[in-house]
């Protein structure tokens, strides 16, 4: 950590970079290898029970050309963005409040914990009854899946804020809302980011599940319709798109995390790995 | 301005350890006064209640019994008339050194370019101008402690409460800051309550030394040294320094005798 040691560390890294194969080369080779193996073995399988990369590629191209894929992607993303966005807007303040107030924690906390554990899939048919088969029900399912991990993580984060940091604010006569915004919120940010990251995965799953049930629009409906007509290659197309989407969203949230809470990534000693 | 008084102050904590409640008496009927512009040093073995006394003075903790006043007013919560240097600095980890100092100033209501200028001035005072943009995890223990000192000094309180502020510093930096503190005190007339484990530091800085032992005041020793207006090296060489130092040492090492009536 000390000042004079820094150049030594930089040298170490330069040496390391020269000697070692970069991570992305390893990752890429591994992906290519898996695709090749899949292609080799997949070709011998009945196209109803499985598929292989080339067939999926062809199906993908067909779907792009017909505009089906893009349209479905847009439909899914809309529901995702609205539902996920709402869960962030509602979840973070709610978590902050529950964490700071003994009364709210005792009265609302129990519902949040229970709702987090609730098997939401079982409730989707009911939600369909309430919201119909369109956009609203998808956004609602995404919201319900994403909001609780955000609330719980924020809440636990607030509980973990060292008392002494809050005392710094108190000793400087900061009013409660300033303590909340300038001390509790930044101290909790790493937990909040962990919650929003966790919520991305759950929200993607929620989106697909909702589309399974409604089967009218979005990537999930392509999956269910292709599966119903035994077009396995076509079924894999949205699955892979969703995988890529989720990975991308995850690294996007990770990128935001490094921007808003850089002290945390550096303190945790993971900045270089 | 800046008169502090503790009268028969007691503080007990309820500790819960494995379902058993244990009462810790951190302060037992502690009384001492700090006159205007006076430096009072609290000294005593670890766990004798020094931090607790400072926290009560700051308003972070309330006394279980007794009376704590500043300029005759009873203390209710924190105020800008007092500034606390925490024993472990307690910087906000997401703010750079200068922003940590600015945070205090901002809470006090300062705005605009003055904010950064003032913060930089106090960082310079503690010798950290070049580290102004580093975050706390990029600072050494002693550097953190100095940012904490700058933060408390910057809000310019009437009473400075300092909890082992120079504990993590090397001898050289420590002496510089001791001289700096005496200088600031002379210029501004602040009252200071200063906690230390260091005998020499206690004798050099104090007008009065309160020797504590397991929650009560063992002895209060007047120190005439600072009034002589000597620089610190000369002060160290005086016979008075040696005499007072011995007196404090004895008070720290004596078993409780009949000299205190509890
Ligand atoms: N919040 C608390 N809860 C329970 N006990 C406490 C609390 N704060 C302090 N104590 C107890 O009160 C006693 C005095 O603690 P204090 O921190 O005032 O000691 P100190 O003189 O500052 O010691 P040191 O020199 O090690 O900093 C100790 O026995 C400690 O365990
Ligand atoms: Mg202490």
mmCIF file of N, CA and C in Angstrom, chain B residues 19-127:
data_model
loop_
_atom_site.group_PDB
_atom_site.id
_atom_site.type_symbol
_atom_site.label_atom_id
_atom_site.label_comp_id
_atom_site.label_asym_id
_atom_site.label_seq_id
_atom_site.Cartn_x
_atom_site.Cartn_y
_atom_site.Cartn_z
ATOM 1 N N UNK B 19 -26.415 -14.461 26.894
ATOM 2 C CA UNK B 19 -27.662 -14.424 27.660
ATOM 3 C C UNK B 19 -27.516 -13.858 29.080
ATOM 4 N N UNK B 20 -26.274 -13.593 29.482
ATOM 5 C CA UNK B 20 -26.108 -13.007 30.806
ATOM 6 C C UNK B 20 -25.866 -11.517 30.659
ATOM 7 N N UNK B 21 -26.581 -10.731 31.437
ATOM 8 C CA UNK B 21 -26.364 -9.301 31.389
ATOM 9 C C UNK B 21 -25.339 -8.910 32.445
ATOM 10 N N UNK B 22 -24.352 -8.162 31.971
ATOM 11 C CA UNK B 22 -23.274 -7.764 32.851
ATOM 12 C C UNK B 22 -23.234 -6.244 32.851
ATOM 13 N N UNK B 23 -23.073 -5.652 34.004
ATOM 14 C CA UNK B 23 -23.002 -4.196 34.066
ATOM 15 C C UNK B 23 -21.536 -3.769 34.152
ATOM 16 N N UNK B 24 -21.131 -2.897 33.226
ATOM 17 C CA UNK B 24 -19.776 -2.353 33.278
ATOM 18 C C UNK B 24 -19.858 -0.920 33.760
ATOM 19 N N UNK B 25 -19.130 -0.628 34.810
ATOM 20 C CA UNK B 25 -19.091 0.756 35.303
ATOM 21 C C UNK B 25 -17.879 1.439 34.694
ATOM 22 N N UNK B 26 -18.104 2.161 33.619
ATOM 23 C CA UNK B 26 -16.993 2.773 32.893
ATOM 24 C C UNK B 26 -16.514 4.032 33.599
ATOM 25 N N UNK B 27 -17.441 4.795 34.182
ATOM 26 C CA UNK B 27 -17.072 5.988 34.943
ATOM 27 C C UNK B 27 -17.771 5.925 36.294
ATOM 28 N N UNK B 28 -17.004 6.220 37.354
ATOM 29 C CA UNK B 28 -17.583 6.188 38.698
ATOM 30 C C UNK B 28 -17.371 7.543 39.347
ATOM 31 N N UNK B 29 -18.422 8.332 39.334
ATOM 32 C CA UNK B 29 -18.408 9.620 40.020
ATOM 33 C C UNK B 29 -17.177 10.470 39.676
ATOM 34 N N UNK B 30 -17.058 10.732 38.387
ATOM 35 C CA UNK B 30 -15.907 11.504 37.907
ATOM 36 C C UNK B 30 -16.227 12.997 37.933
ATOM 37 N N UNK B 31 -15.328 13.782 38.510
ATOM 38 C CA UNK B 31 -15.494 15.231 38.502
ATOM 39 C C UNK B 31 -14.183 15.896 38.093
ATOM 40 N N UNK B 32 -14.238 16.779 37.125
ATOM 41 C CA UNK B 32 -13.118 17.692 36.865
ATOM 42 C C UNK B 32 -13.632 18.850 36.031
ATOM 43 N N UNK B 33 -12.896 19.939 36.077
ATOM 44 C CA UNK B 33 -13.293 21.128 35.325
ATOM 45 C C UNK B 33 -12.223 21.460 34.305
ATOM 46 N N UNK B 34 -12.658 22.084 33.219
ATOM 47 C CA UNK B 34 -11.724 22.637 32.254
ATOM 48 C C UNK B 34 -12.067 24.105 32.141
ATOM 49 N N UNK B 35 -11.126 24.946 32.553
ATOM 50 C CA UNK B 35 -11.393 26.381 32.479
ATOM 51 C C UNK B 35 -11.234 26.853 31.037
ATOM 52 N N UNK B 36 -11.668 28.060 30.784
ATOM 53 C CA UNK B 36 -11.517 28.635 29.457
ATOM 54 C C UNK B 36 -10.041 28.635 29.066
ATOM 55 N N UNK B 37 -9.762 28.253 27.806
ATOM 56 C CA UNK B 37 -8.401 28.250 27.265
ATOM 57 C C UNK B 37 -7.442 27.321 28.009
ATOM 58 N N UNK B 38 -7.978 26.335 28.648
ATOM 59 C CA UNK B 38 -7.126 25.430 29.398
ATOM 60 C C UNK B 38 -6.969 24.108 28.642
ATOM 61 N N UNK B 39 -5.814 23.490 28.823
ATOM 62 C CA UNK B 39 -5.629 22.149 28.272
ATOM 63 C C UNK B 39 -5.620 21.156 29.428
ATOM 64 N N UNK B 40 -6.582 20.253 29.412
ATOM 65 C CA UNK B 40 -6.633 19.216 30.440
ATOM 66 C C UNK B 40 -6.331 17.883 29.773
ATOM 67 N N UNK B 41 -5.366 17.162 30.342
ATOM 68 C CA UNK B 41 -4.992 15.869 29.774
ATOM 69 C C UNK B 41 -5.561 14.757 30.644
ATOM 70 N N UNK B 42 -6.221 13.805 30.007
ATOM 71 C CA UNK B 42 -6.670 12.603 30.717
ATOM 72 C C UNK B 42 -5.652 11.507 30.453
ATOM 73 N N UNK B 43 -5.170 10.905 31.520
ATOM 74 C CA UNK B 43 -4.207 9.817 31.359
ATOM 75 C C UNK B 43 -4.615 8.684 32.291
ATOM 76 N N UNK B 44 -4.301 7.480 31.886
ATOM 77 C CA UNK B 44 -4.685 6.333 32.725
ATOM 78 C C UNK B 44 -4.636 5.061 31.901
ATOM 79 N N UNK B 45 -4.603 3.924 32.572
ATOM 80 C CA UNK B 45 -4.453 2.656 31.853
ATOM 81 C C UNK B 45 -5.629 2.373 30.915
ATOM 82 N N UNK B 46 -5.376 1.499 29.975
ATOM 83 C CA UNK B 46 -6.390 1.134 28.987
ATOM 84 C C UNK B 46 -7.660 0.639 29.683
ATOM 85 N N UNK B 47 -8.794 1.148 29.211
ATOM 86 C CA UNK B 47 -10.073 0.699 29.761
ATOM 87 C C UNK B 47 -10.523 1.452 30.999
ATOM 88 N N UNK B 48 -9.822 2.544 31.338
ATOM 89 C CA UNK B 48 -10.174 3.247 32.569
ATOM 90 C C UNK B 48 -11.278 4.283 32.339
ATOM 91 N N UNK B 49 -11.738 4.455 31.122
ATOM 92 C CA UNK B 49 -12.899 5.310 30.892
ATOM 93 C C UNK B 49 -12.612 6.643 30.217
ATOM 94 N N UNK B 50 -11.422 6.807 29.647
ATOM 95 C CA UNK B 50 -11.059 8.086 29.031
ATOM 96 C C UNK B 50 -11.935 8.381 27.807
ATOM 97 N N UNK B 51 -12.044 7.397 26.920
ATOM 98 C CA UNK B 51 -12.865 7.590 25.725
ATOM 99 C C UNK B 51 -14.321 7.837 26.116
ATOM 100 N N UNK B 52 -14.783 7.094 27.104
ATOM 101 C CA UNK B 52 -16.166 7.272 27.562
ATOM 102 C C UNK B 52 -16.402 8.707 28.024
ATOM 103 N N UNK B 53 -15.448 9.249 28.793
ATOM 104 C CA UNK B 53 -15.589 10.632 29.263
ATOM 105 C C UNK B 53 -15.669 11.600 28.081
ATOM 106 N N UNK B 54 -14.813 11.409 27.076
ATOM 107 C CA UNK B 54 -14.828 12.290 25.906
ATOM 108 C C UNK B 54 -16.137 12.171 25.145
ATOM 109 N N UNK B 55 -16.620 10.948 25.001
ATOM 110 C CA UNK B 55 -17.870 10.738 24.251
ATOM 111 C C UNK B 55 -19.049 11.391 24.963
ATOM 112 N N UNK B 56 -19.016 11.376 26.294
ATOM 113 C CA UNK B 56 -20.080 12.056 27.034
ATOM 114 C C UNK B 56 -19.978 13.558 26.816
ATOM 115 N N UNK B 57 -18.747 14.075 26.837
ATOM 116 C CA UNK B 57 -18.555 15.508 26.592
ATOM 117 C C UNK B 57 -19.021 15.891 25.192
ATOM 118 N N UNK B 58 -18.764 14.991 24.216
ATOM 119 C CA UNK B 58 -19.168 15.282 22.835
ATOM 120 C C UNK B 58 -20.683 15.210 22.686
ATOM 121 N N UNK B 59 -21.329 14.454 23.542
ATOM 122 C CA UNK B 59 -22.777 14.306 23.417
ATOM 123 C C UNK B 59 -23.169 13.046 22.669
ATOM 124 N N UNK B 60 -22.195 12.160 22.412
ATOM 125 C CA UNK B 60 -22.501 10.899 21.730
ATOM 126 C C UNK B 60 -23.046 9.863 22.703
ATOM 127 N N UNK B 61 -22.783 10.121 23.996
ATOM 128 C CA UNK B 61 -23.200 9.191 25.034
ATOM 129 C C UNK B 61 -23.790 10.055 26.151
ATOM 130 N N UNK B 62 -24.798 9.553 26.849
ATOM 131 C CA UNK B 62 -25.318 10.341 27.972
ATOM 132 C C UNK B 62 -24.853 9.728 29.286
ATOM 133 N N UNK B 63 -24.578 10.588 30.246
ATOM 134 C CA UNK B 63 -24.133 10.119 31.550
ATOM 135 C C UNK B 63 -25.290 9.411 32.253
ATOM 136 N N UNK B 64 -24.973 8.330 32.966
ATOM 137 C CA UNK B 64 -26.016 7.639 33.737
ATOM 138 C C UNK B 64 -26.414 8.473 34.943
ATOM 139 N N UNK B 65 -25.425 9.136 35.519
ATOM 140 C CA UNK B 65 -25.689 10.021 36.644
ATOM 141 C C UNK B 65 -24.720 11.191 36.574
ATOM 142 N N UNK B 66 -25.059 12.283 37.266
ATOM 143 C CA UNK B 66 -24.149 13.413 37.331
ATOM 144 C C UNK B 66 -24.497 14.502 36.342
ATOM 145 N N UNK B 67 -23.664 15.534 36.336
ATOM 146 C CA UNK B 67 -23.982 16.723 35.552
ATOM 147 C C UNK B 67 -22.800 17.093 34.665
ATOM 148 N N UNK B 68 -23.070 17.297 33.385
ATOM 149 C CA UNK B 68 -22.026 17.710 32.459
ATOM 150 C C UNK B 68 -22.447 19.022 31.821
ATOM 151 N N UNK B 69 -21.636 20.054 31.975
ATOM 152 C CA UNK B 69 -22.032 21.349 31.428
ATOM 153 C C UNK B 69 -20.910 21.974 30.610
ATOM 154 N N UNK B 70 -21.329 22.806 29.656
ATOM 155 C CA UNK B 70 -20.397 23.645 28.913
ATOM 156 C C UNK B 70 -20.883 25.073 29.052
ATOM 157 N N UNK B 71 -20.044 25.934 29.564
ATOM 158 C CA UNK B 71 -20.432 27.323 29.845
ATOM 159 C C UNK B 71 -21.744 27.362 30.639
ATOM 160 N N UNK B 72 -21.898 26.442 31.549
ATOM 161 C CA UNK B 72 -23.070 26.439 32.411
ATOM 162 C C UNK B 72 -24.285 25.737 31.841
ATOM 163 N N UNK B 73 -24.282 25.501 30.505
ATOM 164 C CA UNK B 73 -25.421 24.803 29.894
ATOM 165 C C UNK B 73 -25.214 23.301 29.976
ATOM 166 N N UNK B 74 -26.251 22.592 30.290
ATOM 167 C CA UNK B 74 -26.142 21.135 30.322
ATOM 168 C C UNK B 74 -26.036 20.602 28.888
ATOM 169 N N UNK B 75 -25.210 19.619 28.699
ATOM 170 C CA UNK B 75 -24.987 19.096 27.344
ATOM 171 C C UNK B 75 -26.169 18.237 26.895
ATOM 172 N N UNK B 76 -26.735 18.611 25.755
ATOM 173 C CA UNK B 76 -27.792 17.784 25.160
ATOM 174 C C UNK B 76 -27.401 17.525 23.710
ATOM 175 N N UNK B 77 -26.809 16.383 23.458
ATOM 176 C CA UNK B 77 -26.426 16.046 22.101
ATOM 177 C C UNK B 77 -25.195 16.796 21.638
ATOM 178 N N UNK B 78 -24.902 16.644 20.324
ATOM 179 C CA UNK B 78 -23.670 17.209 19.776
ATOM 180 C C UNK B 78 -23.866 18.664 19.397
ATOM 181 N N UNK B 79 -22.755 19.360 19.220
ATOM 182 C CA UNK B 79 -22.840 20.758 18.811
ATOM 183 C C UNK B 79 -21.530 21.212 18.203
ATOM 184 N N UNK B 80 -21.583 22.304 17.432
ATOM 185 C CA UNK B 80 -20.361 22.807 16.790
ATOM 186 C C UNK B 80 -19.423 23.476 17.791
ATOM 187 N N UNK B 81 -19.906 23.701 19.030
ATOM 188 C CA UNK B 81 -19.017 24.266 20.037
ATOM 189 C C UNK B 81 -17.966 23.246 20.471
ATOM 190 N N UNK B 82 -18.204 21.960 20.140
ATOM 191 C CA UNK B 82 -17.233 20.919 20.463
ATOM 192 C C UNK B 82 -16.818 20.172 19.199
ATOM 193 N N UNK B 83 -15.569 19.758 19.163
ATOM 194 C CA UNK B 83 -15.110 18.946 18.040
ATOM 195 C C UNK B 83 -14.345 17.756 18.578
ATOM 196 N N UNK B 84 -14.655 16.562 18.037
ATOM 197 C CA UNK B 84 -14.030 15.341 18.552
ATOM 198 C C UNK B 84 -13.062 14.757 17.527
ATOM 199 N N UNK B 85 -11.850 14.479 17.983
ATOM 200 C CA UNK B 85 -10.920 13.673 17.182
ATOM 201 C C UNK B 85 -11.050 12.254 17.701
ATOM 202 N N UNK B 86 -11.592 11.368 16.856
ATOM 203 C CA UNK B 86 -11.846 9.996 17.291
ATOM 204 C C UNK B 86 -10.544 9.234 17.494
ATOM 205 N N UNK B 87 -10.594 8.277 18.422
ATOM 206 C CA UNK B 87 -9.400 7.477 18.708
ATOM 207 C C UNK B 87 -8.900 6.749 17.450
ATOM 208 N N UNK B 88 -9.822 6.299 16.610
ATOM 209 C CA UNK B 88 -9.407 5.583 15.400
ATOM 210 C C UNK B 88 -9.757 6.366 14.141
ATOM 211 N N UNK B 89 -9.628 7.671 14.207
ATOM 212 C CA UNK B 89 -9.804 8.587 13.062
ATOM 213 C C UNK B 89 -11.228 8.593 12.495
ATOM 214 N N UNK B 90 -11.742 7.415 12.147
ATOM 215 C CA UNK B 90 -13.109 7.319 11.617
ATOM 216 C C UNK B 90 -13.342 8.246 10.429
ATOM 217 N N UNK B 91 -12.547 8.043 9.383
ATOM 218 C CA UNK B 91 -12.785 8.808 8.155
ATOM 219 C C UNK B 91 -13.852 8.106 7.337
ATOM 220 N N UNK B 92 -14.528 8.857 6.475
ATOM 221 C CA UNK B 92 -15.501 8.241 5.577
ATOM 222 C C UNK B 92 -14.724 7.635 4.417
ATOM 223 N N UNK B 93 -14.778 6.291 4.245
ATOM 224 C CA UNK B 93 -13.863 5.624 3.315
ATOM 225 C C UNK B 93 -14.067 5.988 1.848
ATOM 226 N N UNK B 94 -15.234 6.538 1.502
ATOM 227 C CA UNK B 94 -15.480 6.840 0.087
ATOM 228 C C UNK B 94 -15.061 8.269 -0.265
ATOM 229 N N UNK B 95 -14.578 9.016 0.716
ATOM 230 C CA UNK B 95 -14.169 10.394 0.439
ATOM 231 C C UNK B 95 -12.652 10.526 0.537
ATOM 232 N N UNK B 96 -12.085 11.362 -0.341
ATOM 233 C CA UNK B 96 -10.658 11.641 -0.262
ATOM 234 C C UNK B 96 -10.370 12.418 1.023
ATOM 235 N N UNK B 97 -9.082 12.531 1.353
ATOM 236 C CA UNK B 97 -8.685 13.224 2.586
ATOM 237 C C UNK B 97 -9.287 14.623 2.644
ATOM 238 N N UNK B 98 -9.134 15.374 1.564
ATOM 239 C CA UNK B 98 -9.607 16.758 1.590
ATOM 240 C C UNK B 98 -11.136 16.799 1.680
ATOM 241 N N UNK B 99 -11.794 15.844 1.028
ATOM 242 C CA UNK B 99 -13.258 15.833 1.082
ATOM 243 C C UNK B 99 -13.751 15.443 2.474
ATOM 244 N N UNK B 100 -12.971 14.615 3.180
ATOM 245 C CA UNK B 100 -13.331 14.300 4.552
ATOM 246 C C UNK B 100 -13.317 15.553 5.425
ATOM 247 N N UNK B 101 -12.309 16.391 5.207
ATOM 248 C CA UNK B 101 -12.243 17.634 5.977
ATOM 249 C C UNK B 101 -13.366 18.571 5.535
ATOM 250 N N UNK B 102 -13.613 18.594 4.221
ATOM 251 C CA UNK B 102 -14.682 19.458 3.699
ATOM 252 C C UNK B 102 -16.049 19.037 4.235
ATOM 253 N N UNK B 103 -16.217 17.724 4.444
ATOM 254 C CA UNK B 103 -17.499 17.223 4.927
ATOM 255 C C UNK B 103 -17.911 17.920 6.224
ATOM 256 N N UNK B 104 -16.975 18.002 7.167
ATOM 257 C CA UNK B 104 -17.264 18.669 8.431
ATOM 258 C C UNK B 104 -17.634 20.130 8.232
ATOM 259 N N UNK B 105 -16.847 20.794 7.378
ATOM 260 C CA UNK B 105 -17.105 22.215 7.130
ATOM 261 C C UNK B 105 -18.476 22.423 6.506
ATOM 262 N N UNK B 106 -18.792 21.523 5.584
ATOM 263 C CA UNK B 106 -20.078 21.618 4.886
ATOM 264 C C UNK B 106 -21.240 21.433 5.857
ATOM 265 N N UNK B 107 -21.071 20.476 6.778
ATOM 266 C CA UNK B 107 -22.115 20.246 7.779
ATOM 267 C C UNK B 107 -22.322 21.504 8.618
ATOM 268 N N UNK B 108 -21.222 22.237 8.806
ATOM 269 C CA UNK B 108 -21.324 23.449 9.615
ATOM 270 C C UNK B 108 -21.958 24.589 8.806
ATOM 271 N N UNK B 109 -22.107 24.384 7.491
ATOM 272 C CA UNK B 109 -22.811 25.378 6.688
ATOM 273 C C UNK B 109 -21.926 26.159 5.745
ATOM 274 N N UNK B 110 -20.652 25.813 5.659
ATOM 275 C CA UNK B 110 -19.768 26.537 4.737
ATOM 276 C C UNK B 110 -20.037 26.087 3.310
ATOM 277 N N UNK B 111 -19.992 27.026 2.363
ATOM 278 C CA UNK B 111 -20.246 26.711 0.957
ATOM 279 C C UNK B 111 -19.210 27.391 0.066
ATOM 280 N N UNK B 112 -19.204 27.000 -1.197
ATOM 281 C CA UNK B 112 -18.402 27.707 -2.183
ATOM 282 C C UNK B 112 -16.920 27.388 -2.144
ATOM 283 N N UNK B 113 -16.126 28.215 -2.823
ATOM 284 C CA UNK B 113 -14.688 27.937 -2.958
ATOM 285 C C UNK B 113 -13.946 27.969 -1.619
ATOM 286 N N UNK B 114 -14.503 28.721 -0.689
ATOM 287 C CA UNK B 114 -13.946 28.817 0.658
ATOM 288 C C UNK B 114 -13.773 27.430 1.286
ATOM 289 N N UNK B 115 -14.715 26.555 0.934
ATOM 290 C CA UNK B 115 -14.768 25.213 1.488
ATOM 291 C C UNK B 115 -13.459 24.464 1.266
ATOM 292 N N UNK B 116 -13.065 24.379 -0.009
ATOM 293 C CA UNK B 116 -11.856 23.627 -0.331
ATOM 294 C C UNK B 116 -10.610 24.336 0.193
ATOM 295 N N UNK B 117 -10.607 25.668 0.088
ATOM 296 C CA UNK B 117 -9.447 26.424 0.567
ATOM 297 C C UNK B 117 -9.204 26.168 2.052
ATOM 298 N N UNK B 118 -10.278 26.250 2.835
ATOM 299 C CA UNK B 118 -10.146 26.035 4.277
ATOM 300 C C UNK B 118 -9.658 24.620 4.556
ATOM 301 N N UNK B 119 -10.273 23.652 3.873
ATOM 302 C CA UNK B 119 -9.890 22.257 4.101
ATOM 303 C C UNK B 119 -8.418 22.051 3.771
ATOM 304 N N UNK B 120 -7.958 22.626 2.653
ATOM 305 C CA UNK B 120 -6.564 22.473 2.250
ATOM 306 C C UNK B 120 -5.630 23.120 3.272
ATOM 307 N N UNK B 121 -6.065 24.252 3.829
ATOM 308 C CA UNK B 121 -5.232 24.936 4.815
ATOM 309 C C UNK B 121 -4.983 24.030 6.031
ATOM 310 N N UNK B 122 -6.055 23.371 6.475
ATOM 311 C CA UNK B 122 -5.896 22.516 7.659
ATOM 312 C C UNK B 122 -5.138 21.234 7.341
ATOM 313 N N UNK B 123 -5.297 20.730 6.104
ATOM 314 C CA UNK B 123 -4.512 19.558 5.716
ATOM 315 C C UNK B 123 -3.042 19.922 5.685
ATOM 316 N N UNK B 124 -2.745 21.117 5.198
ATOM 317 C CA UNK B 124 -1.377 21.600 5.143
ATOM 318 C C UNK B 124 -0.808 21.679 6.553
ATOM 319 N N UNK B 125 -1.635 22.152 7.465
ATOM 320 C CA UNK B 125 -1.243 22.302 8.867
ATOM 321 C C UNK B 125 -0.765 20.977 9.459
ATOM 322 N N UNK B 126 -1.449 19.895 9.098
ATOM 323 C CA UNK B 126 -1.042 18.585 9.629
ATOM 324 C C UNK B 126 -0.082 17.868 8.678
ATOM 325 N N UNK B 127 0.406 18.605 7.674
ATOM 326 C CA UNK B 127 1.433 18.063 6.793
ATOM 327 C C UNK B 127 0.937 17.083 5.756
#
